[in-house]
PDB file of C-alpha atoms in Angstrom:
ATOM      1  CA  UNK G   1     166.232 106.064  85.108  1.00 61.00           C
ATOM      2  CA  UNK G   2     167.114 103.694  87.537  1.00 81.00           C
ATOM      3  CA  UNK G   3     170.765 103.512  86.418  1.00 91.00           C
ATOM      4  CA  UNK G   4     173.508 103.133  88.739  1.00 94.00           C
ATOM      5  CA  UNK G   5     177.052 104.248  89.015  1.00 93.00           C
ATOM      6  CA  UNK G   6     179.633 103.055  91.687  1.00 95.00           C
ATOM      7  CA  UNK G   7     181.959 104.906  92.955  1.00 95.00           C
ATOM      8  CA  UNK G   8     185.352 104.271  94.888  1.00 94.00           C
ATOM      9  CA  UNK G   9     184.575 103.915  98.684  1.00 90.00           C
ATOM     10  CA  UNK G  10     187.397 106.671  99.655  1.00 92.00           C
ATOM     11  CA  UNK G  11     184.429 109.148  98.355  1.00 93.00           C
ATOM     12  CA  UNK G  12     181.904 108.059 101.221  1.00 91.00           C
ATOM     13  CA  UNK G  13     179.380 107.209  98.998  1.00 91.00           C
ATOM     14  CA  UNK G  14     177.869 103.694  97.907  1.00 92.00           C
ATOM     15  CA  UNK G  15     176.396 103.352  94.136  1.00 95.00           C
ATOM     16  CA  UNK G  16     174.323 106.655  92.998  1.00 94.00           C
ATOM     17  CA  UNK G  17     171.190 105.388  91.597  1.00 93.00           C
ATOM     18  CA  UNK G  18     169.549 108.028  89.335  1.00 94.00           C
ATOM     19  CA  UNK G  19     165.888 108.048  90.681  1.00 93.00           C
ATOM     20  CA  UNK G  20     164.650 110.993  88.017  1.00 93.00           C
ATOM     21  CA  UNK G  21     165.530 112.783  85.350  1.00 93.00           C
ATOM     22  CA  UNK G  22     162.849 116.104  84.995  1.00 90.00           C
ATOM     23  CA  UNK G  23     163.090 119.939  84.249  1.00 89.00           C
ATOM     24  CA  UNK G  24     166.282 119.949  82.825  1.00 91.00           C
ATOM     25  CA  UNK G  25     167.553 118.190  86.276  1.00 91.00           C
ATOM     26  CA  UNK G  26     168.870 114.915  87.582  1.00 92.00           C
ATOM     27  CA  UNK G  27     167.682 113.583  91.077  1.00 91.00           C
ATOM     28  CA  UNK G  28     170.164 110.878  92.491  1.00 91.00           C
ATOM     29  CA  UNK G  29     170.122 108.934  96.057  1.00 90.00           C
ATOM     30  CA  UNK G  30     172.826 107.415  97.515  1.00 91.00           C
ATOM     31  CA  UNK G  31     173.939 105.397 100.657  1.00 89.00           C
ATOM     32  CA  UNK G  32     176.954 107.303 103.010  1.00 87.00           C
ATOM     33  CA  UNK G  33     179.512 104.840 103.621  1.00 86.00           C
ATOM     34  CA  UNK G  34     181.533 107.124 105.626  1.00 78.00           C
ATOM     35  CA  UNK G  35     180.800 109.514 108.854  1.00 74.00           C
ATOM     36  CA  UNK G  36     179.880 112.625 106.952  1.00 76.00           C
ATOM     37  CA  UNK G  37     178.617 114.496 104.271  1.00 81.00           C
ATOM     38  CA  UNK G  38     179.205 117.726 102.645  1.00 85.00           C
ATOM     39  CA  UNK G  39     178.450 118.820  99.200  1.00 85.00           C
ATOM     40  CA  UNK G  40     178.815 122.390  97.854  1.00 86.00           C
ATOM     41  CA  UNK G  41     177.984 123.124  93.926  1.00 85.00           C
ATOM     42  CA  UNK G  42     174.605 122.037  93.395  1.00 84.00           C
ATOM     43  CA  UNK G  43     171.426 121.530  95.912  1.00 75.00           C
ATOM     44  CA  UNK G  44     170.824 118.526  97.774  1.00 66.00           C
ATOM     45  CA  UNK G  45     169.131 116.868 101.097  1.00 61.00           C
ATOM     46  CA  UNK G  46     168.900 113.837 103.275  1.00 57.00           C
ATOM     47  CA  UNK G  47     169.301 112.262 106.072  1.00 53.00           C
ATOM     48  CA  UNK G  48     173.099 111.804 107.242  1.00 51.00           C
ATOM     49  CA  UNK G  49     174.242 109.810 110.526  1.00 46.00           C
ATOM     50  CA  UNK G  50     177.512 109.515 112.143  1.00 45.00           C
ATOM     51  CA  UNK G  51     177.792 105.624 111.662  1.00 51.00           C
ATOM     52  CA  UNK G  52     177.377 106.226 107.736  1.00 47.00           C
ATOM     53  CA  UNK G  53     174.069 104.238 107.968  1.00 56.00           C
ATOM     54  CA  UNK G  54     172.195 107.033 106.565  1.00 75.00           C
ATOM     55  CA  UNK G  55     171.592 108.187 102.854  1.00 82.00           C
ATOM     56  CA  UNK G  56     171.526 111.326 100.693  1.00 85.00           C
ATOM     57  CA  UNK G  57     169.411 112.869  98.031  1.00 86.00           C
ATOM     58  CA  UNK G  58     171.162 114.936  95.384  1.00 89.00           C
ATOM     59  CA  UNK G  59     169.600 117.144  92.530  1.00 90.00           C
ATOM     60  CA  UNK G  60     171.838 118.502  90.114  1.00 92.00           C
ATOM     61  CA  UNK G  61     170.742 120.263  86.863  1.00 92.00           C
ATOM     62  CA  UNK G  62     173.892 121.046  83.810  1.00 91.00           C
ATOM     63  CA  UNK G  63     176.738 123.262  84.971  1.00 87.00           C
ATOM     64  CA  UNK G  64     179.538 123.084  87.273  1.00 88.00           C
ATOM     65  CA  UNK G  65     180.385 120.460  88.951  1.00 90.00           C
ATOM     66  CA  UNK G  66     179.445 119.501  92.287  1.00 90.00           C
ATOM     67  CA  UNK G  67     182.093 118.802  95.207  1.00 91.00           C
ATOM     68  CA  UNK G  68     181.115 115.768  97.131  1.00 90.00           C
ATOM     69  CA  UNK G  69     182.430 114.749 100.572  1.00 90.00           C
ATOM     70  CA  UNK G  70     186.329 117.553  99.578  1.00 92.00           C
ATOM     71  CA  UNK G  71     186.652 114.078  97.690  1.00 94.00           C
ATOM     72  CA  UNK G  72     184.837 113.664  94.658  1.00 95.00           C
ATOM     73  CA  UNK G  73     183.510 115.988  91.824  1.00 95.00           C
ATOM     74  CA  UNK G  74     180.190 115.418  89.837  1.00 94.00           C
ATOM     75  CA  UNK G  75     179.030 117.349  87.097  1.00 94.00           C
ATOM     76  CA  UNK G  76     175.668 117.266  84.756  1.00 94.00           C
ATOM     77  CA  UNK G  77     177.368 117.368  81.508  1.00 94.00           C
ATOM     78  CA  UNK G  78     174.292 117.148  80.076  1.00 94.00           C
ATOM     79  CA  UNK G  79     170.501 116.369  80.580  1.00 93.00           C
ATOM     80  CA  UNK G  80     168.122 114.951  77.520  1.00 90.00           C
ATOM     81  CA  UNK G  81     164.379 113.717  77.708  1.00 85.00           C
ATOM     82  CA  UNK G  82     164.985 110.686  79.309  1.00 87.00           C
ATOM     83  CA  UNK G  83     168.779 110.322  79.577  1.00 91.00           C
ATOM     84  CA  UNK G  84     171.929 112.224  81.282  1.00 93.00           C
ATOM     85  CA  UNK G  85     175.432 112.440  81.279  1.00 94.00           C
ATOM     86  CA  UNK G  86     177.417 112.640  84.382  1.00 94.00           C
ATOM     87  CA  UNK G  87     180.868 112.947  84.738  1.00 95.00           C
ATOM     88  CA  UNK G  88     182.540 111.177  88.260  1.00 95.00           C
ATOM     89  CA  UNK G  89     186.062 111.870  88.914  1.00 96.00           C
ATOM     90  CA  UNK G  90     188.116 112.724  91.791  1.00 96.00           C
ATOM     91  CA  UNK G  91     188.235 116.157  93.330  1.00 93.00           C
ATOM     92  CA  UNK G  92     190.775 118.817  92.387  1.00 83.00           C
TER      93      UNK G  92
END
């Protein structure tokens, strides 16, 4: 826990920090570095503001992966005790 992963700033998203890993899920936060947000494949929350000063909260458990701001695609690859693997890449 506590890893984190930067990403490219064309996805709008600053480093995703893994804050948990529990039930077979992964819980990640990240800061918006763009003016929106919009994720469709797995569930996820937060606050989101129109300057990009705000932050989101993700939750992802193993399966397909996630589309995150049309941009970039994250899947759960796997989740172990204490440990997960997540694939980054660019959407499409």
């Amino acid at each position: 826990m506590g890893d984190v992963v930067t990403v490219p700033e064309t996805y709008g998203l600053g480093p995703i920090e893994v804050t948990a890993i529990r039930g077979g899920e992964v819980e990640m936060a990240a800061q918006l570095t763009g003016s929106g947000f919009s994720v469709s494949g797995c569930s996820g929350g937060g606050g989101v503001s129109s300057g990009g000063g705000g932050g989101v909260r993700l939750t992802c458990g193993e399966g397909p992966a996630a589309t995150i701001n049309d941009a970039m695609s994250l899947k759960v690859a796997e989740v172990l005790d204490k440990a997960a693997v997540l694939r980054i890449e660019p959407a499409g």
